[in-house]
Short mmCIF file of C-alpha atoms and ligand atoms in Angstrom, two decimals:
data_model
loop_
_atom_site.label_atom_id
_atom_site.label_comp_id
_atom_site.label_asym_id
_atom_site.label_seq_id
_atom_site.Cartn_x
_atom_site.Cartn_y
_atom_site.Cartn_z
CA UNK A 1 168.14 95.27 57.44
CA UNK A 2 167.83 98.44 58.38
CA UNK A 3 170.41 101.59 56.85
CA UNK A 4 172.90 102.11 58.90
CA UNK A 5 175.59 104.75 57.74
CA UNK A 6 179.37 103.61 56.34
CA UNK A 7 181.85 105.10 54.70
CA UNK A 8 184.20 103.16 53.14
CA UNK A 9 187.66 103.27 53.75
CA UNK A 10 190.23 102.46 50.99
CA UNK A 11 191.89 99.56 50.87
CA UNK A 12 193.22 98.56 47.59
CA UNK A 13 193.84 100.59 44.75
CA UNK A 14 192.40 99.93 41.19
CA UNK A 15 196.26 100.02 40.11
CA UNK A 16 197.44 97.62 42.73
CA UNK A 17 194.33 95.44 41.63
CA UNK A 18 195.32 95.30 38.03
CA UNK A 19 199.20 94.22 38.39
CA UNK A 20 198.13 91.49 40.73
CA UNK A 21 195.23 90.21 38.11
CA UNK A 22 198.52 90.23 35.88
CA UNK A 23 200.34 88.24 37.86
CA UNK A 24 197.90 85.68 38.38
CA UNK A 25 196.94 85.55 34.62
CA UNK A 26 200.83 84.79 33.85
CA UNK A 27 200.80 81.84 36.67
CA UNK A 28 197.31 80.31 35.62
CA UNK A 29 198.41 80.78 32.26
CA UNK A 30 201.69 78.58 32.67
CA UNK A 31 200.35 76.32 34.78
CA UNK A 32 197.43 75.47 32.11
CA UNK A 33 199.83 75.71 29.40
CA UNK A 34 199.04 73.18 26.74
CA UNK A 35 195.41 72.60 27.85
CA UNK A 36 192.97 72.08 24.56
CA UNK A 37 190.23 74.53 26.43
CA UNK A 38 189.86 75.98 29.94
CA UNK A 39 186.51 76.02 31.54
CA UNK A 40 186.54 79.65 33.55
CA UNK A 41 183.94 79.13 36.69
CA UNK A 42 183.23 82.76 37.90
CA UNK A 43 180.65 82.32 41.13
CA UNK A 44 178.21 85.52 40.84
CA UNK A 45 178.16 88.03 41.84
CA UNK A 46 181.10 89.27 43.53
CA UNK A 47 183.44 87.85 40.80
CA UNK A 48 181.76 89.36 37.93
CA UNK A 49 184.73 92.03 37.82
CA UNK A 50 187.26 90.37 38.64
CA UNK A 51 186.73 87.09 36.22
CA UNK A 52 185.94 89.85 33.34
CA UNK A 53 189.52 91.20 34.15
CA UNK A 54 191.46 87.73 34.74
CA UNK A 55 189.79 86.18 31.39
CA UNK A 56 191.34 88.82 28.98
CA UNK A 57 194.55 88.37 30.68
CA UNK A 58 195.28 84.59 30.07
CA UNK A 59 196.91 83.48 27.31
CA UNK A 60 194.62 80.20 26.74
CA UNK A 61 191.68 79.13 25.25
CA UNK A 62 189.08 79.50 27.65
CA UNK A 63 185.08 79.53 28.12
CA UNK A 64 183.20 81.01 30.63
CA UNK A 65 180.59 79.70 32.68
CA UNK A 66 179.15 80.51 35.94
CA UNK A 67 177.94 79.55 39.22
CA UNK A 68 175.78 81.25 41.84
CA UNK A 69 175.97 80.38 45.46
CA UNK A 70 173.89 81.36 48.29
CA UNK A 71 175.85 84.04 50.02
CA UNK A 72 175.22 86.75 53.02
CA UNK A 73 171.99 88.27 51.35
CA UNK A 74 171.94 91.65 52.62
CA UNK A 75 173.94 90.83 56.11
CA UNK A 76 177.39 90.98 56.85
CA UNK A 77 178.26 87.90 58.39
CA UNK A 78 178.15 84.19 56.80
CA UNK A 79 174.93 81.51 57.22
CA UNK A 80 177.46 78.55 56.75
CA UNK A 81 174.62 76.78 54.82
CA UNK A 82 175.67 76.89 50.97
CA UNK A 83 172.94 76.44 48.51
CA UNK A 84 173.28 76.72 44.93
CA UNK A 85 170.78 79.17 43.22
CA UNK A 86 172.26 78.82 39.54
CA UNK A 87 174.32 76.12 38.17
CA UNK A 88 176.49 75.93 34.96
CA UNK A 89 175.35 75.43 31.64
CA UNK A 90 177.77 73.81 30.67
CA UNK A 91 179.63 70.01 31.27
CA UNK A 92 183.18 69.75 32.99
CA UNK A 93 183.74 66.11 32.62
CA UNK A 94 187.13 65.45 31.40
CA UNK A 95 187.81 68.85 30.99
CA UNK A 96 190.69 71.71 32.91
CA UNK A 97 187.90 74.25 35.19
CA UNK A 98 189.35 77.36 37.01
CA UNK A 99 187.05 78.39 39.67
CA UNK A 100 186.89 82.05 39.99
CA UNK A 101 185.71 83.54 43.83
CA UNK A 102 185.74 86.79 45.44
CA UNK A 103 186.57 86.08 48.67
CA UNK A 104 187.33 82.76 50.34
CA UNK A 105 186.05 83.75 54.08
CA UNK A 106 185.00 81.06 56.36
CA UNK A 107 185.92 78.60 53.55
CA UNK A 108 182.27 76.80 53.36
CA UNK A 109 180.90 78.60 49.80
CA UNK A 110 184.29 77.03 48.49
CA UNK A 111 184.20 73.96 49.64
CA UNK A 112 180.82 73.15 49.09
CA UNK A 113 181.48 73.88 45.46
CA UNK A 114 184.71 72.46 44.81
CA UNK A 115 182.87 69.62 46.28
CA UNK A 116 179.96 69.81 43.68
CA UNK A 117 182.78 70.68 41.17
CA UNK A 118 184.68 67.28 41.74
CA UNK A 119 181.66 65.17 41.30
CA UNK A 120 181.08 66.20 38.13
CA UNK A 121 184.31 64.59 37.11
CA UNK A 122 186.88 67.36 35.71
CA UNK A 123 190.42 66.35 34.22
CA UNK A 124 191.55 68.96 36.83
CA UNK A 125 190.17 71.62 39.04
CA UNK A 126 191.64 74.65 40.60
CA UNK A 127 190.73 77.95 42.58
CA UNK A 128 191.67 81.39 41.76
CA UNK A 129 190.48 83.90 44.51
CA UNK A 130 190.93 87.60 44.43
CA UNK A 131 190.79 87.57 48.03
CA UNK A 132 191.38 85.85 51.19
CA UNK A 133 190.51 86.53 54.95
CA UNK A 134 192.89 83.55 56.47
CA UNK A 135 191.59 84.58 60.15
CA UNK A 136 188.07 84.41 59.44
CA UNK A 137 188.97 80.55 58.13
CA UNK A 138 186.38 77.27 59.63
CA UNK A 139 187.32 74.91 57.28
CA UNK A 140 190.74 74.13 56.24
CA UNK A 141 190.29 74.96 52.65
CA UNK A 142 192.67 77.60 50.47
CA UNK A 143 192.69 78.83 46.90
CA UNK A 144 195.23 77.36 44.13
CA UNK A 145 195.58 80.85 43.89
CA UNK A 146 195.21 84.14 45.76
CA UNK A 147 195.28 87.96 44.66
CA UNK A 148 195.15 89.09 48.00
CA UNK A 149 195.20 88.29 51.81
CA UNK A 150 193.66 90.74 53.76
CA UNK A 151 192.46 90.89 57.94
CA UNK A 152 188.99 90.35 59.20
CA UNK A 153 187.44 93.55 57.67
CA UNK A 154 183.74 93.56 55.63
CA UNK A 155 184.90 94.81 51.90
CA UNK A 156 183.36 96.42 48.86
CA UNK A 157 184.15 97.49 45.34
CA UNK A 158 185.40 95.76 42.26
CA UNK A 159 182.49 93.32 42.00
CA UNK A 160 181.76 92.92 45.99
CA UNK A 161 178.72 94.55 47.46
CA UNK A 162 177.19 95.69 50.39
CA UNK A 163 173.38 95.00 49.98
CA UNK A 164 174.22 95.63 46.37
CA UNK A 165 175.73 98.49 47.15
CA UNK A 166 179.04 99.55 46.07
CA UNK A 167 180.15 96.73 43.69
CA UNK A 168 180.67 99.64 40.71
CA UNK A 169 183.77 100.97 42.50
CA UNK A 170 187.30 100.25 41.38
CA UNK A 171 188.82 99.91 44.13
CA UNK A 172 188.60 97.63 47.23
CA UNK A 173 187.68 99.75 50.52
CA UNK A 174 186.96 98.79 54.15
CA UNK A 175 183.06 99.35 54.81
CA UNK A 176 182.98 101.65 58.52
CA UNK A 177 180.05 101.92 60.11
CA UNK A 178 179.72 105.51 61.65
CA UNK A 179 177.31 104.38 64.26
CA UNK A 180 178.59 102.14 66.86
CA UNK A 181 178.80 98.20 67.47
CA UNK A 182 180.19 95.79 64.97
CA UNK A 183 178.55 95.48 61.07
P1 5GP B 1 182.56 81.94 53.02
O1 5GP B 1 181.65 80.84 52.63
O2 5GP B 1 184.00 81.67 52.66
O3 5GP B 1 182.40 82.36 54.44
O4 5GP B 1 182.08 83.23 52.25
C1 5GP B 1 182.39 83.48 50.96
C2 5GP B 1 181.47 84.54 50.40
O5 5GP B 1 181.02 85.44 51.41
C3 5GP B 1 182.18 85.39 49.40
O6 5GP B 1 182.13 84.83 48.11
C4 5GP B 1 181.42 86.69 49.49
O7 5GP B 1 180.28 86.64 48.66
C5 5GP B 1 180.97 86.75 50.92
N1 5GP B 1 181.89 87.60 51.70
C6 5GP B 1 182.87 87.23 52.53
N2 5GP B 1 183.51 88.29 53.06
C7 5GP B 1 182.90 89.37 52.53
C8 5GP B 1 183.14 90.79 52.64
O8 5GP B 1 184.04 91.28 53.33
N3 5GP B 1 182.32 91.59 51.92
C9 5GP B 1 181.32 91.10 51.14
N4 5GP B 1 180.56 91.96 50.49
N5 5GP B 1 181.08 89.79 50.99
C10 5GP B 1 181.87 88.93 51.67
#
């Protein structure tokens, strides 16, 4: 794809960002309360920051594994056809498994996984996603849990990219394009 030139637009604030991850720690931690080990399913790359954050938040035994779906490449708008390029290492059979996502857009990257997910067997399965485009929604799929809901905007920073771009920020900002047309 050729350059085009952005700037990006703040959106959410690194501080903002860490009292939600908080917040969901606390609930994910109650509502796992008990459990003998969670199994902590970050899906690369855009969760890599968030899952890092979340993790050392919850008050549980937990391992980490992770997952790597097919996503936008270097383009800012969603092929619909899921494929997974890296799988776990480890088994979920029998055992609790929080799936970690960046953003749950269109809906089909989570769905095709919680579908792979549920095959496999778990003793139960929930999603935590830092954020959530509701409008952008084409299958009627939603997180366990949500950090954020936000409108139909292309983001970057903690963990998300644009053509690898930008994921070292610490915020969340709005990518705008500075020539015209949509991304
Ligand atoms: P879905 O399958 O729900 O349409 O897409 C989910 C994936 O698309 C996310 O995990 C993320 O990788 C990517 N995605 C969706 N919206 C955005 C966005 O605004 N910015 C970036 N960089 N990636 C996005």
């Amino acid at each position: 794809m050729a350059e085009r030139p952005y700037v990006i637009e703040p959106m959410i604030s690194a501080k903002t960002i860490a009292a939600r991850v908080e917040a969901l720690a606390r609930a994910i931690t109650a509502a796992f309360a008990g459990t003998d080990k969670l199994v902590v399913v970050g899906l690369l790359r855009g969760s890599f920051i968030f899952i890092a954050d979340l993790v050392r938040e919850l008050d549980l035994p937990v391992e980490v594994d992770f997952l790597e779906a097919s996503s936008y490449g270097n383009a800012t708008e969603s092929s619909r056809e899921v494929r997974i390029l890296k799988d776990l290492r480890g088994e979920i059979a029998g055992r609790d498994v929080l799936v970690v996502e960046d953003i749950v857009d269109t809906g089909h990257t989570l769905q095709h996984v919680r579908t792979l997910l549920l095959a496999r067997g778990p003793k139960r399965l929930e999603v935590c996603a830092l954020l959530d485009k509701p409008s952008r929604r084409e299958v009627d799929i939603r997180a366990t849990w949500t950090g954020f809901e936000i409108c139909d905007a292309f983001v970057v920073g903690y963990g998300i990219d644009f053509a690898q771009r930008n994921r070292n920020l610490p915020y969340i900002g709005k990518v705008r394009f500075l020539d015209q047309g949509a991304p």
